Amino acid sequence: MTTTEMLRAPAEVKFAEELDWLESVDDGPKPYSWRLSPRMVRLFILGSERADGLDREISQKWFGDRSFVERSIVTLASDRGLLLIGDPGTGKSWLAELLSAAICRNSTLVVQGTAGTTEDHIKYSWNVSMVIARGQSRESMIPSPIMTAMEQGVIGRFEELTRSTSDVQDALISILSEKYVSIPELDEDNIVFAKPGFSIIATANSRDRGVNDLSSALKRRFNFVRIPVVTNKRSEAEIVRFRTTELLRRHRIELDVPPTLLDILLQSFADLRTAAAAATSDDEKLESALSTAEQIGVLEDAILHSNFFGDRTLRAETLASSLVGSLARRSPEDLAILNKYWHGVVEPRSKEAGGDWSAFLEGGRQTIATLS
């Protein structure tokens, strides 16, 4: 299946050409069964620079501090698991996917942590019809993505670890510690040992603290890398442009995003974050995390609306409507916060700057009135 036939191609498919080329020129030492050396993994994720001396440019795919990527790579070269922790929308899952794609060319061995995740999801289950017909055997066993990663000596991923129950977390301790899984139902061939190269990348939402806190034993088996919210305007603009270009290519949309509108979007989120930081209660904060991912969602909504129901030109009014519609999740609390922002910040700014800020003011006012 080609990338055009996939709604969302995994990183190893989307960037297959780059990965093939990097592997062909990579002469650095590689840990275990890694497809690329640590240096090339970093280069694949953060992009190439002139000083790297490569014959072709490698695009930057994750925008953040270089030290976070380097520490993640070093952790995965050891026998410890990697836990990426941070607020929603900070790129934890994307970084985990890129690391897996670069190291083992497979980022799809994923367990999604929820309240309903069970021990079977990280170990194994059974094909009931085969068990009835032939009895329990390795053929009738369904390995979990984590067990498959163990057998292949590659990376398994565990999303939203703190959303899973303590029983599931306890089962993960033995996998990280002992590096094997016992299958007591079988008399023979009843242990699956992890091959060299196996590791686990887990992600955790810092806002989920207290849902299912990690035990001390599990924490000791992970190296923590905390991914902060991007507050640098230039870096955030690069992320939004990168993902927007991807979006336009995927939907085959030819539409320009005016730099002035991108500036308005970035400034609005920066203002709302400042207001949230100064709030004294949760009722004075938007329910939204105001992450970079949410900015991309607002812009995506505005672009699609402009393309399908507008004149294929992104306008400030549409951007304002998308922002209010996306962030007003609680009524009346979020609407009251946005109304206060529009009157206290956007209105004075529109009088001072005019232009797109004036159109942004009117678009937001109309949407707030409609939703109120």
XYZ file of C-alpha atoms in Angstrom:
372
model
C 0.000 0.000 0.000
C 1.369 3.418 -0.978
C 1.254 6.544 1.179
C -1.547 7.955 -0.987
C -3.714 4.949 -0.041
C -3.229 5.525 3.696
C -5.169 8.060 5.719
C -2.066 8.526 7.854
C 1.148 6.765 6.876
C 3.520 5.833 9.725
C 6.842 7.662 9.809
C 8.819 4.724 8.393
C 6.580 4.736 5.310
C 6.250 8.488 4.939
C 10.016 9.038 5.133
C 11.122 5.699 3.644
C 13.332 7.334 1.006
C 15.222 9.390 3.576
C 15.658 6.385 5.852
C 16.937 4.222 2.979
C 19.441 6.875 1.989
C 20.653 7.476 5.547
C 21.113 3.746 6.049
C 23.147 3.506 2.826
C 25.629 6.208 3.905
C 25.704 5.412 7.629
C 29.089 4.111 8.717
C 28.718 4.852 12.434
C 28.573 2.204 15.175
C 25.072 0.835 15.720
C 23.785 -0.659 18.992
C 22.333 -4.174 18.744
C 19.891 -4.482 15.849
C 19.518 -0.766 15.150
C 19.067 0.173 11.505
C 20.762 3.560 11.994
C 23.541 4.763 14.268
C 22.597 7.140 17.111
C 24.074 10.062 15.182
C 21.937 9.296 12.136
C 18.823 8.791 14.285
C 19.299 12.294 15.691
C 19.908 13.686 12.227
C 16.760 12.023 10.852
C 14.628 13.574 13.590
C 16.181 17.040 13.866
C 17.192 17.491 10.237
C 20.569 18.050 8.611
C 22.820 21.072 8.811
C 25.575 22.199 6.479
C 28.190 21.060 8.993
C 26.943 17.467 8.658
C 28.509 17.299 5.200
C 25.730 15.237 3.592
C 25.014 15.166 -0.126
C 21.322 15.818 0.426
C 19.159 17.717 2.856
C 17.260 15.826 5.557
C 14.099 17.565 6.686
C 13.478 18.494 10.320
C 10.545 16.518 11.673
C 10.450 17.304 15.393
C 10.955 20.793 16.761
C 12.347 20.964 20.256
C 15.522 20.999 22.294
C 18.266 18.805 20.835
C 19.130 17.515 24.312
C 15.702 15.843 24.638
C 16.299 13.840 21.477
C 19.856 12.919 22.430
C 18.857 11.772 25.908
C 16.036 9.689 24.407
C 18.422 8.002 21.963
C 20.989 7.260 24.674
C 18.274 5.739 26.876
C 17.105 3.427 24.097
C 20.691 2.273 23.535
C 20.721 1.079 27.149
C 18.489 -1.585 28.688
C 16.127 0.938 30.291
C 12.741 2.021 29.030
C 12.082 5.584 27.898
C 9.202 7.610 29.347
C 8.287 10.810 27.509
C 6.171 12.954 29.809
C 4.584 16.341 29.233
C 1.399 18.308 28.625
C -1.019 17.281 25.849
C 0.063 18.334 22.388
C 3.786 18.682 23.092
C 4.803 16.093 20.474
C 5.531 13.125 22.744
C 3.844 10.542 20.548
C 5.348 12.020 17.383
C 8.842 11.857 18.870
C 8.229 8.247 19.966
C 7.099 7.365 16.442
C 10.122 9.015 14.834
C 12.531 7.263 17.210
C 10.963 3.869 16.485
C 10.940 4.482 12.737
C 14.611 5.475 12.661
C 15.871 2.736 14.992
C 13.935 -0.300 13.777
C 11.767 0.850 10.834
C 8.608 -0.147 12.681
C 6.621 2.339 14.764
C 3.317 0.447 14.720
C 3.816 -1.920 17.680
C 1.676 0.243 19.952
C -0.456 -0.377 23.041
C -2.903 2.388 23.897
C -3.282 2.834 27.632
C -6.847 3.271 28.871
C -8.891 2.280 31.907
C -9.883 -0.822 29.902
C -6.351 -1.928 29.022
C -5.630 -5.358 30.504
C -2.563 -7.493 31.079
C -3.445 -9.410 27.896
C -2.864 -6.240 25.875
C 0.808 -6.178 26.872
C 1.430 -9.931 27.013
C -0.748 -12.277 24.950
C -4.259 -13.589 24.401
C -5.737 -16.618 22.638
C -7.510 -17.319 19.363
C -10.562 -19.008 20.896
C -11.612 -20.919 17.772
C -8.106 -22.354 17.296
C -7.894 -23.282 20.982
C -11.196 -25.179 20.718
C -10.088 -26.948 17.540
C -6.449 -27.725 18.387
C -5.837 -26.781 22.001
C -3.499 -24.142 23.403
C -0.250 -23.794 21.488
C 2.073 -21.098 20.206
C 0.071 -21.124 16.953
C -3.189 -20.359 18.760
C -1.607 -17.602 20.834
C -2.054 -13.935 19.866
C 1.040 -11.991 20.939
C 0.612 -8.400 22.033
C 2.510 -5.619 20.245
C 4.934 -5.589 23.196
C 5.569 -9.350 22.958
C 6.046 -9.014 19.194
C 8.628 -6.283 19.839
C 10.401 -8.621 22.284
C 10.505 -11.476 19.772
C 11.796 -9.239 16.985
C 14.259 -7.231 19.091
C 12.642 -3.907 18.207
C 10.859 -1.076 20.012
C 7.371 -1.378 21.450
C 5.371 1.719 22.332
C 2.955 2.286 25.209
C 0.789 5.390 24.862
C -0.742 7.123 27.905
C 0.850 4.820 30.471
C -0.689 6.582 33.470
C -4.196 5.895 32.160
C -3.746 2.144 32.600
C -4.444 0.419 35.901
C -1.860 -0.655 38.470
C -2.224 -4.341 37.417
C -1.127 -3.489 33.887
C 1.709 -1.323 35.149
C 2.880 -4.156 37.434
C 2.965 -6.558 34.485
C 5.136 -4.081 32.622
C 7.649 -4.069 35.489
C 8.521 -7.747 34.949
C 8.923 -7.218 31.196
C 11.280 -4.284 31.700
C 13.148 -6.035 34.490
C 13.354 -9.683 33.450
C 13.117 -9.184 29.682
C 10.954 -12.244 29.182
C 7.300 -13.333 29.375
C 6.210 -16.688 30.764
C 3.291 -18.583 29.207
C 2.121 -20.921 32.013
C -0.652 -22.428 29.861
C 1.963 -24.208 27.729
C 4.129 -27.147 28.771
C 6.817 -26.516 26.139
C 8.169 -23.427 24.435
C 6.560 -21.481 27.249
C 8.938 -18.521 27.618
C 9.391 -15.643 25.202
C 12.772 -13.992 25.658
C 13.457 -10.481 24.436
C 16.079 -10.233 21.708
C 18.798 -7.574 21.834
C 17.436 -4.254 20.607
C 14.126 -4.580 22.434
C 13.001 -1.545 24.390
C 9.825 0.310 25.307
C 8.948 3.941 24.694
C 6.070 5.049 26.892
C 4.295 8.393 26.983
C 2.448 9.979 29.883
C 0.312 13.079 30.134
C 1.467 15.310 32.983
C -2.135 16.497 33.390
C -3.158 12.925 34.262
C -1.193 13.014 37.504
C -3.225 11.218 40.134
C -5.181 9.076 37.653
C -2.958 6.014 38.042
C 0.362 7.210 39.419
C 3.399 5.142 38.510
C 4.852 3.005 41.268
C 8.404 3.598 42.426
C 9.403 0.202 41.022
C 8.150 1.128 37.544
C 9.702 4.597 37.677
C 13.111 3.029 38.376
C 12.902 1.087 35.119
C 12.336 4.176 32.982
C 14.482 7.127 32.137
C 12.266 10.210 32.196
C 12.452 12.855 29.475
C 10.127 15.782 30.158
C 8.903 17.538 27.032
C 7.907 21.139 27.838
C 5.249 23.192 26.083
C 6.810 25.123 23.205
C 6.773 28.791 24.172
C 9.332 30.095 21.706
C 7.298 31.821 19.003
C 9.746 31.053 16.226
C 9.897 27.333 17.052
C 6.134 27.153 17.377
C 5.677 28.871 14.017
C 7.999 26.297 12.416
C 5.976 23.423 13.886
C 2.669 24.886 12.716
C 4.042 25.556 9.210
C 5.489 22.034 8.988
C 2.247 20.316 9.978
C 0.118 22.680 7.883
C 2.180 21.903 4.783
C 1.620 18.203 5.491
C -2.103 18.835 5.868
C -2.395 20.737 2.589
C -0.453 18.014 0.752
C -2.583 15.238 2.233
C -5.871 16.928 1.327
C -4.499 18.131 -2.028
C -5.462 21.677 -1.176
C -3.783 24.653 -2.812
C -4.245 27.451 -0.315
C -1.810 29.960 1.112
C -1.600 30.693 4.825
C -0.819 34.432 5.064
C 2.041 35.126 7.531
C -0.067 37.812 9.219
C -2.780 35.263 10.077
C -0.208 32.823 11.419
C 1.120 35.632 13.615
C -2.412 36.350 14.885
C -2.932 32.674 15.727
C 0.387 32.424 17.579
C -0.204 35.684 19.449
C -3.725 34.677 20.471
C -2.532 31.387 21.958
C 0.331 33.183 23.728
C -2.144 35.679 25.223
C -4.526 32.943 26.360
C -1.668 30.967 27.949
C -0.601 34.076 29.865
C -4.173 34.552 31.091
C -4.393 30.882 32.113
C -1.126 31.136 34.057
C -2.461 34.169 35.946
C -5.846 32.560 36.720
C -6.552 31.751 40.350
C -9.067 28.938 39.752
C -9.893 26.323 37.123
C -13.101 28.181 36.249
C -10.941 31.067 35.018
C -8.912 28.795 32.721
C -9.926 27.371 29.379
C -10.360 23.614 29.456
C -8.074 23.404 26.423
C -4.386 22.789 27.087
C -3.611 25.544 24.520
C -0.896 23.332 23.064
C 0.816 23.626 19.707
C -1.224 20.635 18.542
C -4.407 22.583 19.306
C -3.147 25.514 17.244
C -2.619 23.146 14.334
C -6.163 21.851 14.838
C -7.592 25.379 14.764
C -5.676 26.198 11.586
C -6.694 22.885 9.971
C -10.350 23.605 10.720
C -10.068 27.110 9.234
C -8.276 25.869 6.109
C -10.813 23.115 5.415
C -13.725 25.494 5.999
C -12.183 28.047 3.628
C -11.575 25.399 0.988
C -14.989 23.722 1.100
C -17.347 26.554 2.084
C -15.407 29.722 1.299
C -13.585 31.174 -1.690
C -10.435 29.091 -1.059
C -8.790 32.050 0.657
C -7.992 31.868 4.357
C -9.448 34.908 6.086
C -9.131 36.312 9.599
C -12.878 35.929 10.248
C -12.717 32.195 9.500
C -9.635 31.774 11.679
C -11.374 33.543 14.583
C -14.481 31.386 14.183
C -12.377 28.209 14.189
C -10.437 29.328 17.264
C -13.563 30.108 19.276
C -15.343 26.973 18.085
C -12.377 24.762 18.964
C -11.605 26.252 22.394
C -15.149 26.844 23.709
C -15.689 23.369 25.157
C -17.524 24.311 28.339
C -20.581 26.489 28.318
C -20.777 29.084 29.735
C -17.288 29.045 31.374
C -15.077 28.887 28.270
C -17.281 31.286 26.328
C -17.046 33.814 29.168
C -13.234 33.538 29.171
C -13.038 33.969 25.388
C -15.486 36.883 25.485
C -13.328 38.595 28.104
C -10.234 38.025 25.958
C -11.933 39.381 22.846
C -13.089 42.547 24.602
C -9.997 43.103 26.755
C -7.215 42.157 24.327
C -8.373 41.665 20.736
C -10.513 44.810 20.591
C -7.737 47.232 21.739
C -5.259 45.466 19.454
C -7.600 45.803 16.457
C -7.934 49.540 17.105
C -4.178 49.875 17.232
C -3.157 47.546 14.383
C -6.304 47.396 12.233
C -6.215 45.161 9.159
C -6.586 41.447 9.866
C -6.930 42.082 13.604
C -10.162 44.016 12.934
C -11.557 41.171 10.851
C -10.394 38.698 13.515
C -12.253 40.750 16.144
C -15.522 40.667 14.195
C -15.270 36.970 13.346
C -14.714 36.059 16.996
C -17.527 38.322 18.233
C -20.032 36.773 15.831
C -19.069 33.209 16.790
C -19.213 33.936 20.532
C -22.668 35.503 20.076
C -23.862 32.498 18.076
C -22.632 30.004 20.673
C -23.877 31.957 23.704
